[in-house]
Structure formats: structure tokens, C-alpha cells
Coordinates of C-alpha atoms in Angstrom, one line a residue:
Chain A
M209 CA 16.7 20.1 19.9
T210 CA 13.0 19.8 19.9
D211 CA 11.4 16.7 21.3
L212 CA 8.4 15.5 19.4
P213 CA 6.0 13.2 21.4
I214 CA 3.9 10.6 19.6
G215 CA 1.5 12.3 17.2
A216 CA 3.5 15.6 17.0
N217 CA 5.1 16.9 13.8
A218 CA 7.5 19.5 12.8
P219 CA 8.9 20.9 9.6
L220 CA 12.1 19.6 8.1
D221 CA 14.4 22.3 6.9
G222 CA 16.9 21.7 4.2
P223 CA 17.0 19.5 1.1
S224 CA 17.8 16.3 2.9
V225 CA 17.4 14.6 6.3
S226 CA 19.4 11.9 8.1
V227 CA 17.3 9.8 10.5
L228 CA 19.2 7.9 13.1
V229 CA 17.1 5.1 14.7
D230 CA 18.3 4.2 18.2
L231 CA 17.0 0.7 18.8
P232 CA 16.8 -1.0 22.2
G233 CA 18.9 -4.2 22.7
G234 CA 17.6 -7.6 23.5
A235 CA 16.2 -8.6 20.2
E236 CA 16.8 -8.4 16.5
I237 CA 15.0 -5.5 15.0
A238 CA 14.7 -4.9 11.3
V239 CA 14.1 -1.4 10.1
T240 CA 12.5 -0.5 6.7
A241 CA 11.5 2.7 5.0
L242 CA 8.5 2.6 2.6
Q243 CA 7.6 5.1 0.0
I244 CA 3.9 5.7 0.1
Y245 CA 1.8 7.0 -2.7
P246 CA -1.7 8.6 -2.6
G247 CA -4.0 5.9 -1.4
G248 CA -1.6 5.0 1.4
K249 CA 0.2 2.2 -0.3
V250 CA 3.5 1.3 -1.8
R251 CA 3.6 0.6 -5.5
G252 CA 6.2 -2.2 -5.6
D253 CA 9.5 -3.6 -4.4
G254 CA 11.3 -0.5 -5.4
D255 CA 9.5 1.4 -2.7
M256 CA 11.1 -0.6 0.1
C257 CA 14.4 0.4 1.6
F258 CA 15.7 -2.3 4.0
Y259 CA 18.8 -4.4 4.6
G260 CA 18.3 -6.4 1.5
Q261 CA 17.8 -3.3 -0.7
P262 CA 19.6 -0.5 1.1
R263 CA 19.2 2.0 -1.7
I264 CA 16.1 3.0 -3.5
S265 CA 14.9 5.7 -5.9
G266 CA 18.3 6.1 -7.3
G267 CA 19.8 6.7 -3.9
A268 CA 17.2 9.2 -2.7
V269 CA 16.6 6.9 0.2
T270 CA 19.4 4.8 1.6
L271 CA 19.9 2.7 4.7
T272 CA 23.2 2.4 6.5
Q273 CA 23.1 -0.5 8.9
G274 CA 24.8 -0.5 12.3
A275 CA 24.0 -0.6 15.9
S276 CA 21.9 2.5 15.2
P277 CA 20.7 2.2 11.6
R278 CA 20.5 5.4 9.7
F279 CA 18.2 6.5 6.8
D280 CA 19.5 9.3 4.6
I281 CA 16.7 10.8 2.6
D282 CA 17.4 13.3 -0.2
L283 CA 14.0 14.9 -0.2
A284 CA 14.5 16.8 -3.5
R285 CA 15.1 13.5 -5.3
V286 CA 12.3 11.4 -3.8
P287 CA 9.8 10.7 -6.7
G288 CA 7.3 13.5 -7.0
D289 CA 4.2 11.4 -6.4
V290 CA 5.5 9.9 -3.2
E291 CA 3.2 11.3 -0.5
K292 CA 5.2 10.1 2.5
I293 CA 8.0 7.9 3.6
V294 CA 7.2 5.8 6.6
L295 CA 9.9 4.3 8.8
T296 CA 9.0 1.0 10.4
A297 CA 10.7 -1.4 12.8
T298 CA 9.9 -5.1 13.3
V299 CA 11.0 -7.2 16.2
E300 CA 12.2 -10.7 15.4
G301 CA 12.1 -13.8 17.5
G302 CA 8.6 -13.7 19.0
K303 CA 9.2 -10.7 21.2
T304 CA 7.2 -7.5 21.5
F305 CA 8.4 -3.9 21.7
G306 CA 7.0 -3.8 25.2
Q307 CA 9.6 -6.3 26.3
L308 CA 12.4 -4.1 25.1
G309 CA 13.3 -0.5 25.8
D310 CA 12.2 2.7 24.1
V311 CA 12.9 3.5 20.6
S312 CA 14.2 7.0 19.8
I313 CA 15.0 8.8 16.6
D314 CA 17.2 11.7 15.8
A315 CA 16.3 13.7 12.7
G316 CA 18.4 16.8 12.5
P317 CA 17.1 19.2 15.2
H318 CA 14.2 16.9 16.1
S319 CA 14.3 14.1 18.6
L320 CA 11.4 11.6 18.7
T321 CA 11.0 9.1 21.5
I322 CA 8.5 6.2 21.3
P323 CA 7.8 4.9 24.8
V324 CA 7.0 1.2 24.5
H325 CA 6.5 0.1 28.1
G326 CA 3.7 -2.3 28.5
R327 CA 2.9 -2.3 24.8
S328 CA 2.2 -5.4 22.7
E329 CA 3.2 -4.3 19.2
V330 CA 5.5 -6.5 17.2
A331 CA 5.8 -4.1 14.3
L332 CA 5.9 -0.3 14.7
I333 CA 5.5 2.6 12.4
L334 CA 8.2 4.8 14.0
A335 CA 7.8 8.0 12.1
E336 CA 6.6 9.4 8.8
I337 CA 8.2 12.0 6.6
Y338 CA 5.4 13.6 4.7
K339 CA 4.7 16.4 2.3
R340 CA 2.4 19.2 3.4
N341 CA 1.8 22.2 1.1
G342 CA 4.9 21.3 -0.8
A343 CA 7.2 21.2 2.3
W344 CA 8.4 18.1 4.1
K345 CA 7.6 17.5 7.7
I346 CA 8.3 14.7 10.1
R347 CA 5.8 13.1 12.5
N348 CA 6.4 10.9 15.4
V349 CA 3.8 8.1 14.7
G350 CA 4.8 5.6 17.4
Q351 CA 2.0 3.2 16.6
G352 CA 2.1 -0.4 15.4
F353 CA 0.6 -3.7 15.0
N354 CA 0.3 -6.6 17.5
G355 CA 0.0 -8.8 14.4
G356 CA 3.5 -7.8 13.4
L357 CA 4.8 -7.7 9.9
A358 CA 1.7 -9.3 8.3
Q359 CA -0.5 -6.5 9.5
L360 CA 2.0 -3.8 8.8
A361 CA 2.5 -5.1 5.3
T362 CA -1.3 -5.2 4.6
H363 CA -1.6 -1.7 5.9
F364 CA 0.8 -0.4 3.4
G365 CA -0.1 -2.7 0.5
V366 CA 3.1 -4.7 0.7
E367 CA 2.2 -8.1 -0.7
I368 CA 3.9 -11.0 1.0
A369 CA 3.1 -14.6 0.6
D370 CA 1.4 -15.9 3.7
D371 CA 0.7 -19.6 3.4
D372 CA -0.8 -20.3 6.7
G373 CA -3.1 -17.3 6.7
S374 CA -2.7 -16.9 10.4
A375 CA -3.1 -13.3 11.7
A376 CA 0.1 -13.3 13.6
P377 CA 2.8 -15.4 12.2
P378 CA 5.8 -15.4 14.5
P379 CA 8.6 -13.9 12.4
S380 CA 11.6 -16.2 12.0
A381 CA 15.2 -15.1 12.5
P382 CA 16.4 -13.0 9.6
P383 CA 18.8 -14.5 7.2
S384 CA 22.4 -14.3 8.4
P385 CA 24.0 -11.0 7.6
S386 CA 26.8 -12.8 5.7
A387 CA 24.3 -13.9 3.1
P388 CA 21.7 -11.2 2.5
P389 CA 19.3 -11.9 -0.2
T390 CA 20.4 -10.4 -3.4
P391 CA 18.0 -7.7 -4.6
A392 CA 16.8 -7.8 -8.1
P393 CA 19.3 -6.0 -10.3
P394 CA 18.1 -2.5 -11.3
P395 CA 16.3 -2.7 -14.7
S396 CA 18.5 -1.9 -17.6
V397 CA 17.5 1.0 -19.8
K398 CA 14.8 -0.1 -22.2
L399 CA 13.9 2.0 -25.1
S400 CA 11.1 -0.2 -26.4
K401 CA 9.2 -3.1 -25.1
V402 CA 6.3 -5.3 -26.2
N403 CA 3.9 -6.6 -23.7
L404 CA 1.8 -9.4 -25.0
T405 CA -1.6 -9.3 -23.5
K406 CA -5.0 -10.9 -23.9
T407 CA -5.9 -8.4 -26.5
E408 CA -2.5 -7.8 -28.1
K409 CA -1.5 -11.5 -28.5
T410 CA 1.1 -11.6 -31.2
V411 CA 4.1 -9.8 -32.6
S412 CA 6.1 -10.6 -35.6
L413 CA 9.9 -10.2 -35.7
K414 CA 11.4 -9.7 -39.1
K415 CA 15.0 -9.9 -40.2
A416 CA 16.1 -9.8 -43.9
D417 CA 18.6 -12.7 -43.7
G418 CA 16.4 -14.8 -41.4
K419 CA 19.2 -15.1 -38.9
F420 CA 18.1 -13.9 -35.5
G421 CA 21.2 -14.5 -33.5
K422 CA 21.0 -15.8 -29.9
I423 CA 17.4 -15.6 -28.8
R424 CA 17.2 -15.6 -25.0
V425 CA 14.2 -16.6 -23.0
N426 CA 14.0 -15.8 -19.4
L427 CA 11.6 -17.0 -16.7
N428 CA 11.5 -15.1 -13.5
W429 CA 9.2 -15.3 -10.5
N430 CA 9.4 -15.5 -6.8
Q431 CA 9.7 -11.8 -6.1
R432 CA 7.2 -12.0 -3.3
V433 CA 8.7 -15.0 -1.7
Q434 CA 12.0 -13.2 -1.6
K435 CA 10.3 -10.1 -0.2
K436 CA 8.9 -12.2 2.5
S437 CA 12.3 -13.4 3.6
L438 CA 13.7 -9.9 3.3
F439 CA 11.2 -8.8 5.8
G440 CA 12.3 -11.5 8.1
M441 CA 9.4 -13.8 7.6
S442 CA 9.8 -17.5 7.0
R443 CA 10.2 -18.4 3.4
S444 CA 7.3 -20.4 2.0
A445 CA 7.9 -24.1 1.2
G446 CA 10.3 -24.1 -1.7
L447 CA 8.6 -23.0 -4.9
D448 CA 10.4 -24.4 -7.9
L449 CA 9.3 -23.1 -11.2
D450 CA 10.7 -24.7 -14.3
L451 CA 11.1 -23.3 -17.8
G452 CA 10.8 -25.6 -20.7
A453 CA 10.1 -25.8 -24.4
F454 CA 8.6 -28.1 -26.9
V455 CA 10.5 -27.8 -30.2
E456 CA 9.4 -28.9 -33.6
L457 CA 11.9 -28.7 -36.5
S458 CA 11.0 -28.2 -40.1
D459 CA 11.8 -31.9 -40.8
G460 CA 9.1 -32.9 -38.3
N461 CA 11.5 -33.9 -35.5
R462 CA 10.2 -32.9 -32.1
D463 CA 12.0 -32.5 -28.8
V464 CA 11.4 -31.5 -25.2
V465 CA 13.9 -29.2 -23.5
Q466 CA 13.5 -29.0 -19.8
A467 CA 15.3 -29.9 -16.6
L468 CA 12.9 -32.7 -15.7
G469 CA 14.4 -35.8 -17.3
N470 CA 17.7 -34.0 -17.8
S471 CA 16.7 -33.0 -21.3
F472 CA 18.7 -29.8 -21.5
G473 CA 18.7 -29.7 -25.3
S474 CA 21.5 -28.2 -27.4
F475 CA 22.2 -24.8 -28.8
W476 CA 24.5 -25.8 -31.7
A477 CA 22.8 -29.0 -32.7
E478 CA 19.2 -30.1 -32.9
P479 CA 16.9 -29.0 -31.4
Y480 CA 18.9 -25.7 -31.4
V481 CA 17.3 -24.9 -28.1
S482 CA 19.1 -25.3 -24.8
L483 CA 18.3 -24.8 -21.1
L484 CA 20.9 -23.1 -18.9
G485 CA 21.1 -24.8 -15.5
D486 CA 18.2 -25.0 -13.2
D487 CA 17.3 -22.6 -10.4
R488 CA 15.9 -24.9 -7.8
T489 CA 15.6 -22.3 -5.1
G490 CA 14.8 -19.0 -6.7
A491 CA 18.0 -17.7 -5.1
I492 CA 19.4 -16.9 -8.5
T493 CA 17.4 -13.7 -8.9
D494 CA 17.3 -13.6 -12.6
G495 CA 15.5 -16.9 -12.9
E496 CA 15.9 -19.5 -15.6
W497 CA 17.1 -19.1 -19.1
L498 CA 16.5 -20.9 -22.4
E499 CA 18.6 -20.0 -25.5
I500 CA 17.3 -20.5 -29.0
N501 CA 19.7 -20.5 -31.8
G502 CA 18.1 -17.8 -34.0
D503 CA 20.7 -18.3 -36.7
A504 CA 19.2 -21.8 -37.2
W505 CA 15.7 -20.4 -37.3
A506 CA 15.2 -21.6 -40.8
T507 CA 15.2 -25.2 -39.5
I508 CA 12.8 -24.6 -36.7
R509 CA 9.1 -24.8 -37.2
R510 CA 7.8 -23.8 -33.8
V511 CA 8.9 -23.5 -30.1
L512 CA 6.3 -23.7 -27.4
I513 CA 7.6 -22.1 -24.2
Y514 CA 6.1 -23.2 -21.0
A515 CA 6.6 -23.0 -17.2
F516 CA 5.6 -25.5 -14.7
I517 CA 5.5 -25.6 -10.9
Y518 CA 7.7 -28.5 -10.0
E519 CA 7.4 -28.0 -6.3
G520 CA 5.1 -25.9 -4.3
A521 CA 1.4 -24.9 -4.5
P522 CA 0.2 -24.0 -7.9
N523 CA -0.9 -20.4 -7.4
W524 CA 0.2 -18.5 -10.5
R525 CA -0.9 -15.1 -9.1
E526 CA 1.3 -15.5 -6.1
T527 CA 4.1 -16.9 -8.2
D528 CA 4.1 -13.7 -10.3
G529 CA 5.9 -15.3 -13.1
V530 CA 7.1 -13.4 -16.2
V531 CA 8.6 -14.7 -19.3
R532 CA 10.7 -12.3 -21.4
V533 CA 12.0 -13.0 -24.9
Y534 CA 15.1 -11.2 -26.0
V535 CA 15.9 -11.2 -29.7
P536 CA 18.9 -9.3 -30.7
D537 CA 18.0 -5.9 -32.2
Q538 CA 14.4 -6.5 -31.5
P539 CA 12.2 -5.0 -28.7
E540 CA 12.0 -7.1 -25.6
I541 CA 8.8 -9.1 -25.4
E542 CA 7.2 -9.7 -22.1
V543 CA 4.4 -12.1 -21.1
A544 CA 3.1 -12.1 -17.5
M545 CA 1.5 -15.1 -16.0
N546 CA 0.1 -13.5 -12.9
E547 CA -3.3 -12.6 -14.1
Y548 CA -4.9 -15.9 -13.4
G549 CA -5.3 -17.8 -10.2
S550 CA -5.2 -21.1 -11.9
N551 CA -4.6 -24.1 -9.7
K552 CA -3.1 -26.1 -12.6
G553 CA 0.6 -26.7 -12.4
M554 CA 1.5 -26.0 -16.0
C555 CA 1.4 -22.8 -18.1
A556 CA 1.9 -22.6 -21.8
V557 CA 3.3 -19.1 -22.0
A558 CA 4.1 -18.3 -25.6
E559 CA 4.7 -19.9 -28.9
L560 CA 7.4 -18.8 -31.4
S561 CA 6.5 -20.0 -34.8
N562 CA 8.3 -19.8 -38.2
E563 CA 6.2 -17.9 -40.6
G564 CA 8.0 -17.5 -43.9
G565 CA 11.3 -17.2 -42.1
Q566 CA 10.0 -14.5 -39.7
I567 CA 9.3 -15.2 -36.0
K568 CA 5.8 -14.9 -34.9
V569 CA 5.5 -14.7 -31.1
E570 CA 2.1 -15.5 -29.8
R571 CA 1.0 -15.3 -26.2
K572 CA -0.7 -18.4 -24.9
V573 CA -1.0 -18.3 -21.1
D574 CA -3.1 -21.4 -21.1
F575 CA -3.0 -23.6 -18.0
F576 CA -2.8 -27.3 -17.9
G577 CA -2.7 -30.2 -15.5
G578 CA 0.6 -31.4 -17.0
H579 CA 2.7 -32.1 -20.0
K580 CA 0.3 -34.6 -21.5
D581 CA -2.7 -32.2 -21.4
M582 CA -0.7 -29.5 -22.9
D583 CA 0.6 -31.7 -25.6
R584 CA -2.8 -32.9 -26.5
A585 CA -4.3 -29.4 -26.6
Y586 CA -1.7 -28.2 -29.1
G587 CA -1.3 -31.4 -31.0
W588 CA 2.4 -32.2 -30.5
G589 CA 2.1 -36.0 -30.0
F590 CA 4.9 -36.8 -27.5
S591 CA 4.7 -39.9 -25.3
W592 CA 4.9 -39.2 -21.6
K593 CA 6.1 -40.8 -18.4
A594 CA 6.7 -39.4 -15.0
G595 CA 10.2 -38.3 -14.2
R596 CA 12.3 -36.6 -11.5
K597 CA 15.2 -34.3 -11.6
Chain B
M1176 CA -21.5 20.0 -6.4
A1177 CA -21.1 21.1 -2.8
L1178 CA -18.8 23.9 -1.8
S1179 CA -15.5 23.1 -0.2
L1180 CA -14.1 25.4 2.3
S1181 CA -10.6 25.7 3.6
K1182 CA -9.5 26.6 7.1
G1183 CA -11.2 29.8 8.3
G1184 CA -13.6 29.9 5.3
N1185 CA -17.1 31.2 5.7
I1186 CA -20.3 30.8 3.7
S1187 CA -23.8 31.8 4.0
L1188 CA -26.0 28.8 4.3
S1189 CA -29.1 30.8 3.7
K1190 CA -27.8 32.2 0.5
T1191 CA -26.3 29.0 -0.8
D1192 CA -29.4 27.0 -0.2
P1193 CA -32.4 29.4 0.2
G1194 CA -35.2 27.9 2.2
L1195 CA -32.7 25.8 4.2
E1196 CA -34.4 25.0 7.6
K1197 CA -33.3 21.6 8.8
I1198 CA -29.7 20.7 8.5
L1199 CA -27.6 17.7 9.3
I1200 CA -24.0 18.3 10.3
G1201 CA -22.1 15.2 9.4
L1202 CA -18.7 14.4 10.8
G1203 CA -16.3 11.8 9.7
W1204 CA -12.8 10.6 10.3
S1205 CA -10.5 7.6 9.9
E1206 CA -9.3 6.2 13.1
R1207 CA -5.9 4.7 13.3
A1208 CA -5.6 1.2 11.9
T1209 CA -2.8 0.3 14.3
S1210 CA -3.1 -1.8 17.5
G1211 CA -3.6 -0.5 21.0
A1212 CA -6.4 1.3 22.8
D1213 CA -9.4 2.3 20.7
C1214 CA -9.3 5.8 19.4
D1215 CA -12.8 6.8 20.4
L1216 CA -13.9 10.1 18.9
D1217 CA -17.0 12.0 20.2
A1218 CA -18.8 14.8 18.5
S1219 CA -20.4 17.5 20.7
V1220 CA -22.2 20.8 20.1
F1221 CA -22.0 23.9 22.3
M1222 CA -24.9 26.3 21.9
V1223 CA -23.2 29.5 22.5
G1224 CA -24.8 32.9 23.2
E1225 CA -23.5 36.4 22.7
T1226 CA -21.1 36.2 25.6
G1227 CA -19.3 33.4 23.9
K1228 CA -20.5 31.0 26.6
V1229 CA -23.4 28.6 26.9
R1230 CA -26.5 29.9 28.6
S1231 CA -26.6 26.8 30.8
D1232 CA -25.3 23.3 31.0
R1233 CA -28.3 22.2 29.0
D1234 CA -26.7 23.9 26.0
F1235 CA -24.1 21.2 25.8
I1236 CA -25.2 18.4 23.4
F1237 CA -23.0 15.4 23.7
Y1238 CA -23.1 11.6 24.1
R1239 CA -24.9 11.8 27.5
Q1240 CA -27.3 14.5 26.5
L1241 CA -28.3 13.9 22.9
T1242 CA -31.1 16.5 22.6
S1243 CA -31.3 20.2 23.4
P1244 CA -34.2 21.2 25.7
D1245 CA -36.0 23.0 22.8
G1246 CA -35.4 20.1 20.5
S1247 CA -33.6 22.2 17.9
V1248 CA -30.3 20.2 18.2
V1249 CA -30.3 16.4 18.1
H1250 CA -27.2 14.3 18.3
T1251 CA -28.0 11.1 16.4
G1252 CA -25.6 9.1 18.5
D1253 CA -22.8 6.8 17.6
N1254 CA -24.7 4.5 15.3
R1255 CA -24.1 6.0 11.9
T1256 CA -20.7 4.6 11.3
G1257 CA -19.5 4.4 7.8
E1258 CA -22.9 4.2 6.1
G1259 CA -23.0 5.4 2.6
D1260 CA -22.1 9.0 2.9
G1261 CA -19.4 8.2 5.5
D1262 CA -20.5 10.2 8.4
D1263 CA -19.3 8.7 11.6
E1264 CA -21.4 10.9 13.8
A1265 CA -24.1 13.4 12.9
I1266 CA -26.1 16.2 14.5
E1267 CA -29.5 17.4 13.2
V1268 CA -30.3 21.0 13.7
D1269 CA -33.7 22.7 13.1
L1270 CA -32.6 26.2 12.4
D1271 CA -36.0 27.6 12.7
K1272 CA -36.4 26.2 16.2
A1273 CA -33.0 27.4 17.4
P1274 CA -33.5 29.9 20.3
A1275 CA -32.9 33.5 19.2
D1276 CA -30.3 34.1 21.9
V1277 CA -28.1 31.3 20.7
Q1278 CA -25.6 32.9 18.4
K1279 CA -23.7 29.9 17.3
L1280 CA -23.4 26.2 17.4
V1281 CA -19.8 25.1 17.9
V1282 CA -19.1 21.6 16.7
T1283 CA -16.3 19.9 18.4
V1284 CA -14.8 16.4 18.2
T1285 CA -12.7 15.1 21.1
I1286 CA -10.9 11.9 21.8
H1287 CA -12.2 10.0 24.8
E1288 CA -9.6 9.3 27.5
A1289 CA -6.9 10.6 25.1
E1290 CA -4.2 11.2 27.7
K1291 CA -4.8 7.9 29.5
N1292 CA -4.4 6.0 26.2
G1293 CA -1.7 8.2 24.6
L1294 CA -4.0 9.3 21.7
N1295 CA -4.2 12.5 19.8
F1296 CA -5.3 14.0 16.5
G1297 CA -2.0 13.2 15.0
M1298 CA -3.4 9.7 14.7
V1299 CA -6.6 10.7 13.0
S1300 CA -6.9 11.1 9.3
D1301 CA -9.5 12.0 6.6
A1302 CA -11.5 14.2 9.1
F1303 CA -14.3 16.3 7.7
I1304 CA -17.4 18.3 8.6
R1305 CA -20.2 18.8 6.2
V1306 CA -23.6 20.5 6.2
V1307 CA -26.4 18.7 4.5
N1308 CA -29.9 20.0 3.8
N1309 CA -31.7 17.4 5.8
E1310 CA -34.9 17.7 3.8
T1311 CA -33.4 17.3 0.4
G1312 CA -30.3 15.3 1.3
T1313 CA -28.2 17.7 -0.6
E1314 CA -24.8 18.5 0.7
V1315 CA -24.4 22.3 1.1
V1316 CA -20.8 22.7 2.2
R1317 CA -17.9 20.5 3.3
Y1318 CA -14.6 21.2 5.0
A1319 CA -11.8 18.6 5.0
L1320 CA -9.5 19.2 7.9
P1321 CA -5.8 19.3 7.1
E1322 CA -3.9 16.2 8.2
D1323 CA -1.3 18.2 10.0
Y1324 CA -2.3 17.9 13.6
G1325 CA -0.1 16.7 16.4
V1326 CA -0.8 16.3 20.1
E1327 CA -4.2 17.9 20.1
T1328 CA -6.9 15.9 21.8
A1329 CA -9.8 18.3 21.1
M1330 CA -10.8 19.9 17.8
E1331 CA -13.3 22.5 16.8
F1332 CA -14.3 21.3 13.4
G1333 CA -16.6 24.2 12.5
E1334 CA -19.6 26.3 13.6
V1335 CA -23.0 27.3 12.4
H1336 CA -23.7 30.9 13.4
H1337 CA -26.5 33.4 13.1
H1338 CA -25.5 36.7 11.6
S1339 CA -27.7 39.6 10.4
G1340 CA -30.7 37.3 9.9
E1341 CA -28.8 34.6 8.0
W1342 CA -27.2 31.3 8.9
K1343 CA -23.6 30.9 8.1
F1344 CA -21.1 28.1 8.4
R1345 CA -17.4 28.6 9.3
A1346 CA -14.6 26.0 8.8
I1347 CA -12.5 26.2 12.0
G1348 CA -10.1 23.2 12.3
Q1349 CA -8.6 24.5 15.5
G1350 CA -7.1 22.0 17.9
Y1351 CA -6.7 22.1 21.6
S1352 CA -5.2 20.0 24.3
G1353 CA -7.2 18.8 27.3
G1354 CA -9.9 16.9 25.5
L1355 CA -13.6 17.4 26.1
M1356 CA -13.0 18.9 29.5
A1357 CA -11.0 21.8 27.9
M1358 CA -13.8 22.4 25.5
C1359 CA -16.3 22.5 28.4
Q1360 CA -14.2 25.1 30.2
R1361 CA -13.8 27.1 27.1
Y1362 CA -17.6 27.4 26.6
G1363 CA -18.6 27.7 30.2
I1364 CA -19.8 24.2 31.1
N1365 CA -19.2 23.2 34.6
A1366 CA -18.0 19.6 34.1
T1367 CA -16.3 17.1 36.2
A1368 CA -14.6 13.9 35.0

């Protein structure tokens, strides 16, 4: 067994490697593997293998928890543009690695020891597995950040919500193991997809009989807030994003469908739009759903879909909200709300309008101070009073 | 477009840029972003004669002796960090003034107090050496060091040598342990810590 001191590297033989991380006792330590691309950053959630998401890249990188957590990396199956995989460890509970014992790593024939005596880092880059001239190598990095997770995350381009902006937020205890945060489900296979953008604002959906079936509208957000807690940081003050709709029928009747005011609507009767439950915490990872009865589309004139921040700071960029419209037998339509840093709490996302029996979907992404402003801007003419759920 | 060399590569500066007299040897690197002791890298030049050693201790140009006695080699000091072209340190050489019995100028970069602070070249990335025509500002050649070093604390980046009446540049990229002291021993400087 070769011993690699900090800074040293050695080739990895074979198509896969198991990395056993021997952690010192005395504190909770969370380990994470990050897939890093050219430029030194991750690309998204899917690049992070940790206790809340122990399997990434279709199982090319997996984490098995235990007293000594183990990463199994199938090097041949790691995405081709991944430049390196860094293995990190973060101490919870306000401690530093210097207060604990050494960290050591076994990777096949290589043994890596990271002496930590007298050191003040809270987050460590333990090792990196990197590609060099087409072959994989492992390096004992053994360096870290006094500023802990926040600095580590910044270094690798992991975006986490950091409300207080302090350089060294003390990490809170991780969520109890019995209730790990549910990772977002893997995306289902999508053959086609329409992204409505500032330049491509509309799409028309046609169906000969004018019956569109069950149209489902999803609002999802909160990924970064989840990520933050996954990393063992405190969750930001509850951010509650609500999905709602203004509905106008062909007879001129208008209705509001939203959780606020308990106006959940109805799928089978007017307004043929109904809101399913209300995700107050974001813990339900697939967000909020509206259903529109597409078989009754002939009686609907227009539906304005909006999202509003019921609780929490209005920062749409951080909220990272996405509305997706699923119409049976039609491409999925996606509208992202993350491109503006508007400080207004309400966002008109998209409008579905009846044009000769077809559905015209138009991206709005306009921000308003509240229902009244939005109402006025689009000429709906509701009367408004404040309400609570 | 300047030439890029790989490890061990050689070019004739005189042929690539005829009329080249004054050069700037620019050196750059990214220090670690992590916490802990500063990773302080120092560039030095050893003016080496035919024996492979310096003629005297005065042929060692480094942070405490920035200019050679003949004025042909001038270390510009530590104050060029990150400006424009990205050289962290630079050495100016007047090739015409270089003494005839100096065969090569070996450019090294060493990590200050590496062992004491547990530092090595495994923690340094994006290292390069380049030769610029100091009169026109044109880059003549560049060598990006591979990011595959480990526990080395001293590194020969490259050398400018005199051969059959022309000046050549060679990309070296060879690491050593022992820091600047080891480099001094290698080239015959009688140094003490």
C-alpha cells in the first residue's frame, strides 16, 4: 500500500475505485463528492453525491453511509466532460477539524492521510480523482476552508442560499437520519419540450376535437433551499411559493383559484380549474399542482397562471421557480422565473387563452406588487381584500 | 499567435523573433484558494556557466538580489500580480548584455517555507512560463506546466540558453524537493537558511 501525503498523486488502475473515508469521532461529519467540469465548478444538483442524494450520474458515483462512508466510482461511466471528482468533508456543530483526529482514506492500493492537528478548517477537500492524459489519478488534497461550507460551496460553484451573508455561518445539525430530505425525482424521459423565453413567447396547441384532457400545471422551486439543508446548513426562513390562476369563462364569469382564501376551484364544475393541496414547506419536492379540465376548454376563455411568494423574501432568482404545463399528447411547456431579481412578490407566469378552440400559451413573467396590480395590468376586474390561509 | 511548448520542448528565440534583444520572462500560477498558511511562490534565476554551476553567488537573481552585477538580468519583484497578462512575477533579460561565459539562465519557482507550512506544488495550478519580446510586447513562446505535480517544493520552469550563436528556450517543468535551498545546492550557490 502506498501512502500519499498531502499534495501527492498516483494513478488509479482499473475501471472503478472504492474510496473509504475513515473519519475521526467527536463530531458529525458530512461527506460529499462533487463532479467538477472545466472551469472548476459543478453544473448542478446532479453533480453532488451526498447523504440526501447517494447516487448520481446513473450510479457512476454512489455513497454508502456508515461509520466509514464509502464512495464507489465507476470511472468509465462518469460523464465524459467531468474533469475531476472532489471528495469533501464538513464538520457540523461549530467544530473544526483541528479539534478532531486525522482523516484517512483508503483508495485501492493507495492510502491518504490528512493530518489535521492545530488546523482551523471547518470544510476540507479530502482528495480529488482527476483525469490526466485520459487516465484517472487520485491526489491527496488535504486542504480546506476556515469559512466552512459556504466557502467550499463558492469555490466549486455550488449555489446555496445564504441569507445573512456572513462569511462563516455556523453549520447547524444535519436533519435527523430518519428523515433525510427527498431528492428530486430523476427526470423522466422527455422527447420534446418547449421552453418559452423572452424571444419565443408563445406556443399554440391544437387538437381536432378541442378536448385537451387533463392539463396539469406544476410550480416547483426551492431547490437551492433544499440543497442548503442537504449540506447541513440551516434552512432559510420558510419560503412559501403559491400557485394560482385567474380564470375567465366564455360566458364572462371570472374566478380566482388559489390557496389564499381557500379558493381551490373545481375540476369538474366551473371554473374547471382546481388547485391540488398546498405545499407550505417545499418539502413536497414536486411543488404545487393546478389541473385544468381540458375537455371543457370550449367554455374557457383564458387562464392566467401566476405564482406569489406568500412567505419569505421576494427574490425570484434565488427562488428558482419553474412552471411546467403538461397537456396530454403535447410537448411539455416550461417557463422559468429565475431570470429576474425582481423584489415584487407576485409573478404572472403564463396565460393560456382560447383561440378558436386551440390553446395559445403565452409566457408573461411580469412581476407585480400583488393581486390588485396584476389584475389591473391585465384588465380582469376582480375586487380584492386581504386574506390568510 | 505565440508558440506553445510541451515539457522538454525547445525553440530558437533568435529564429522565432529575429532581432530579439530584450526579453521578459513572465511566470504565473494560481495559488490555492483554501485556508491556511499563504502559499508564497518565488521566482529565481540561476546564471549558469559551462560547468553547469554559477560562476559566483552573484549569479543568483532572487528576491534579495534583484539585479545581476552586469545588469543583464533584472527581477522585477513581487509587484506584478495579476495585471493584464497575468504574470505573477517577471524577469527582464537583456540578451545582448548577458556575459559570454553564461551559458544558460535557469528559471526556478520555489515555495517559501514549504515544509514548515506543509505546502507543495500539488497545491499550485495554472502555472506557466512565457517569453515576451520586451520591446514589442509580443509573446514569443509559452509553456503551461502540467497540473500533475505532488510533493515537490521547487520547480524548474524553463531555461534560456545560448547555443551556437543563438538564444533558445527550453520548457523544463521538472520538480524537486527541498525548496530554494535545493536549487541553490544544485547550481552551486553557497546558501544558508
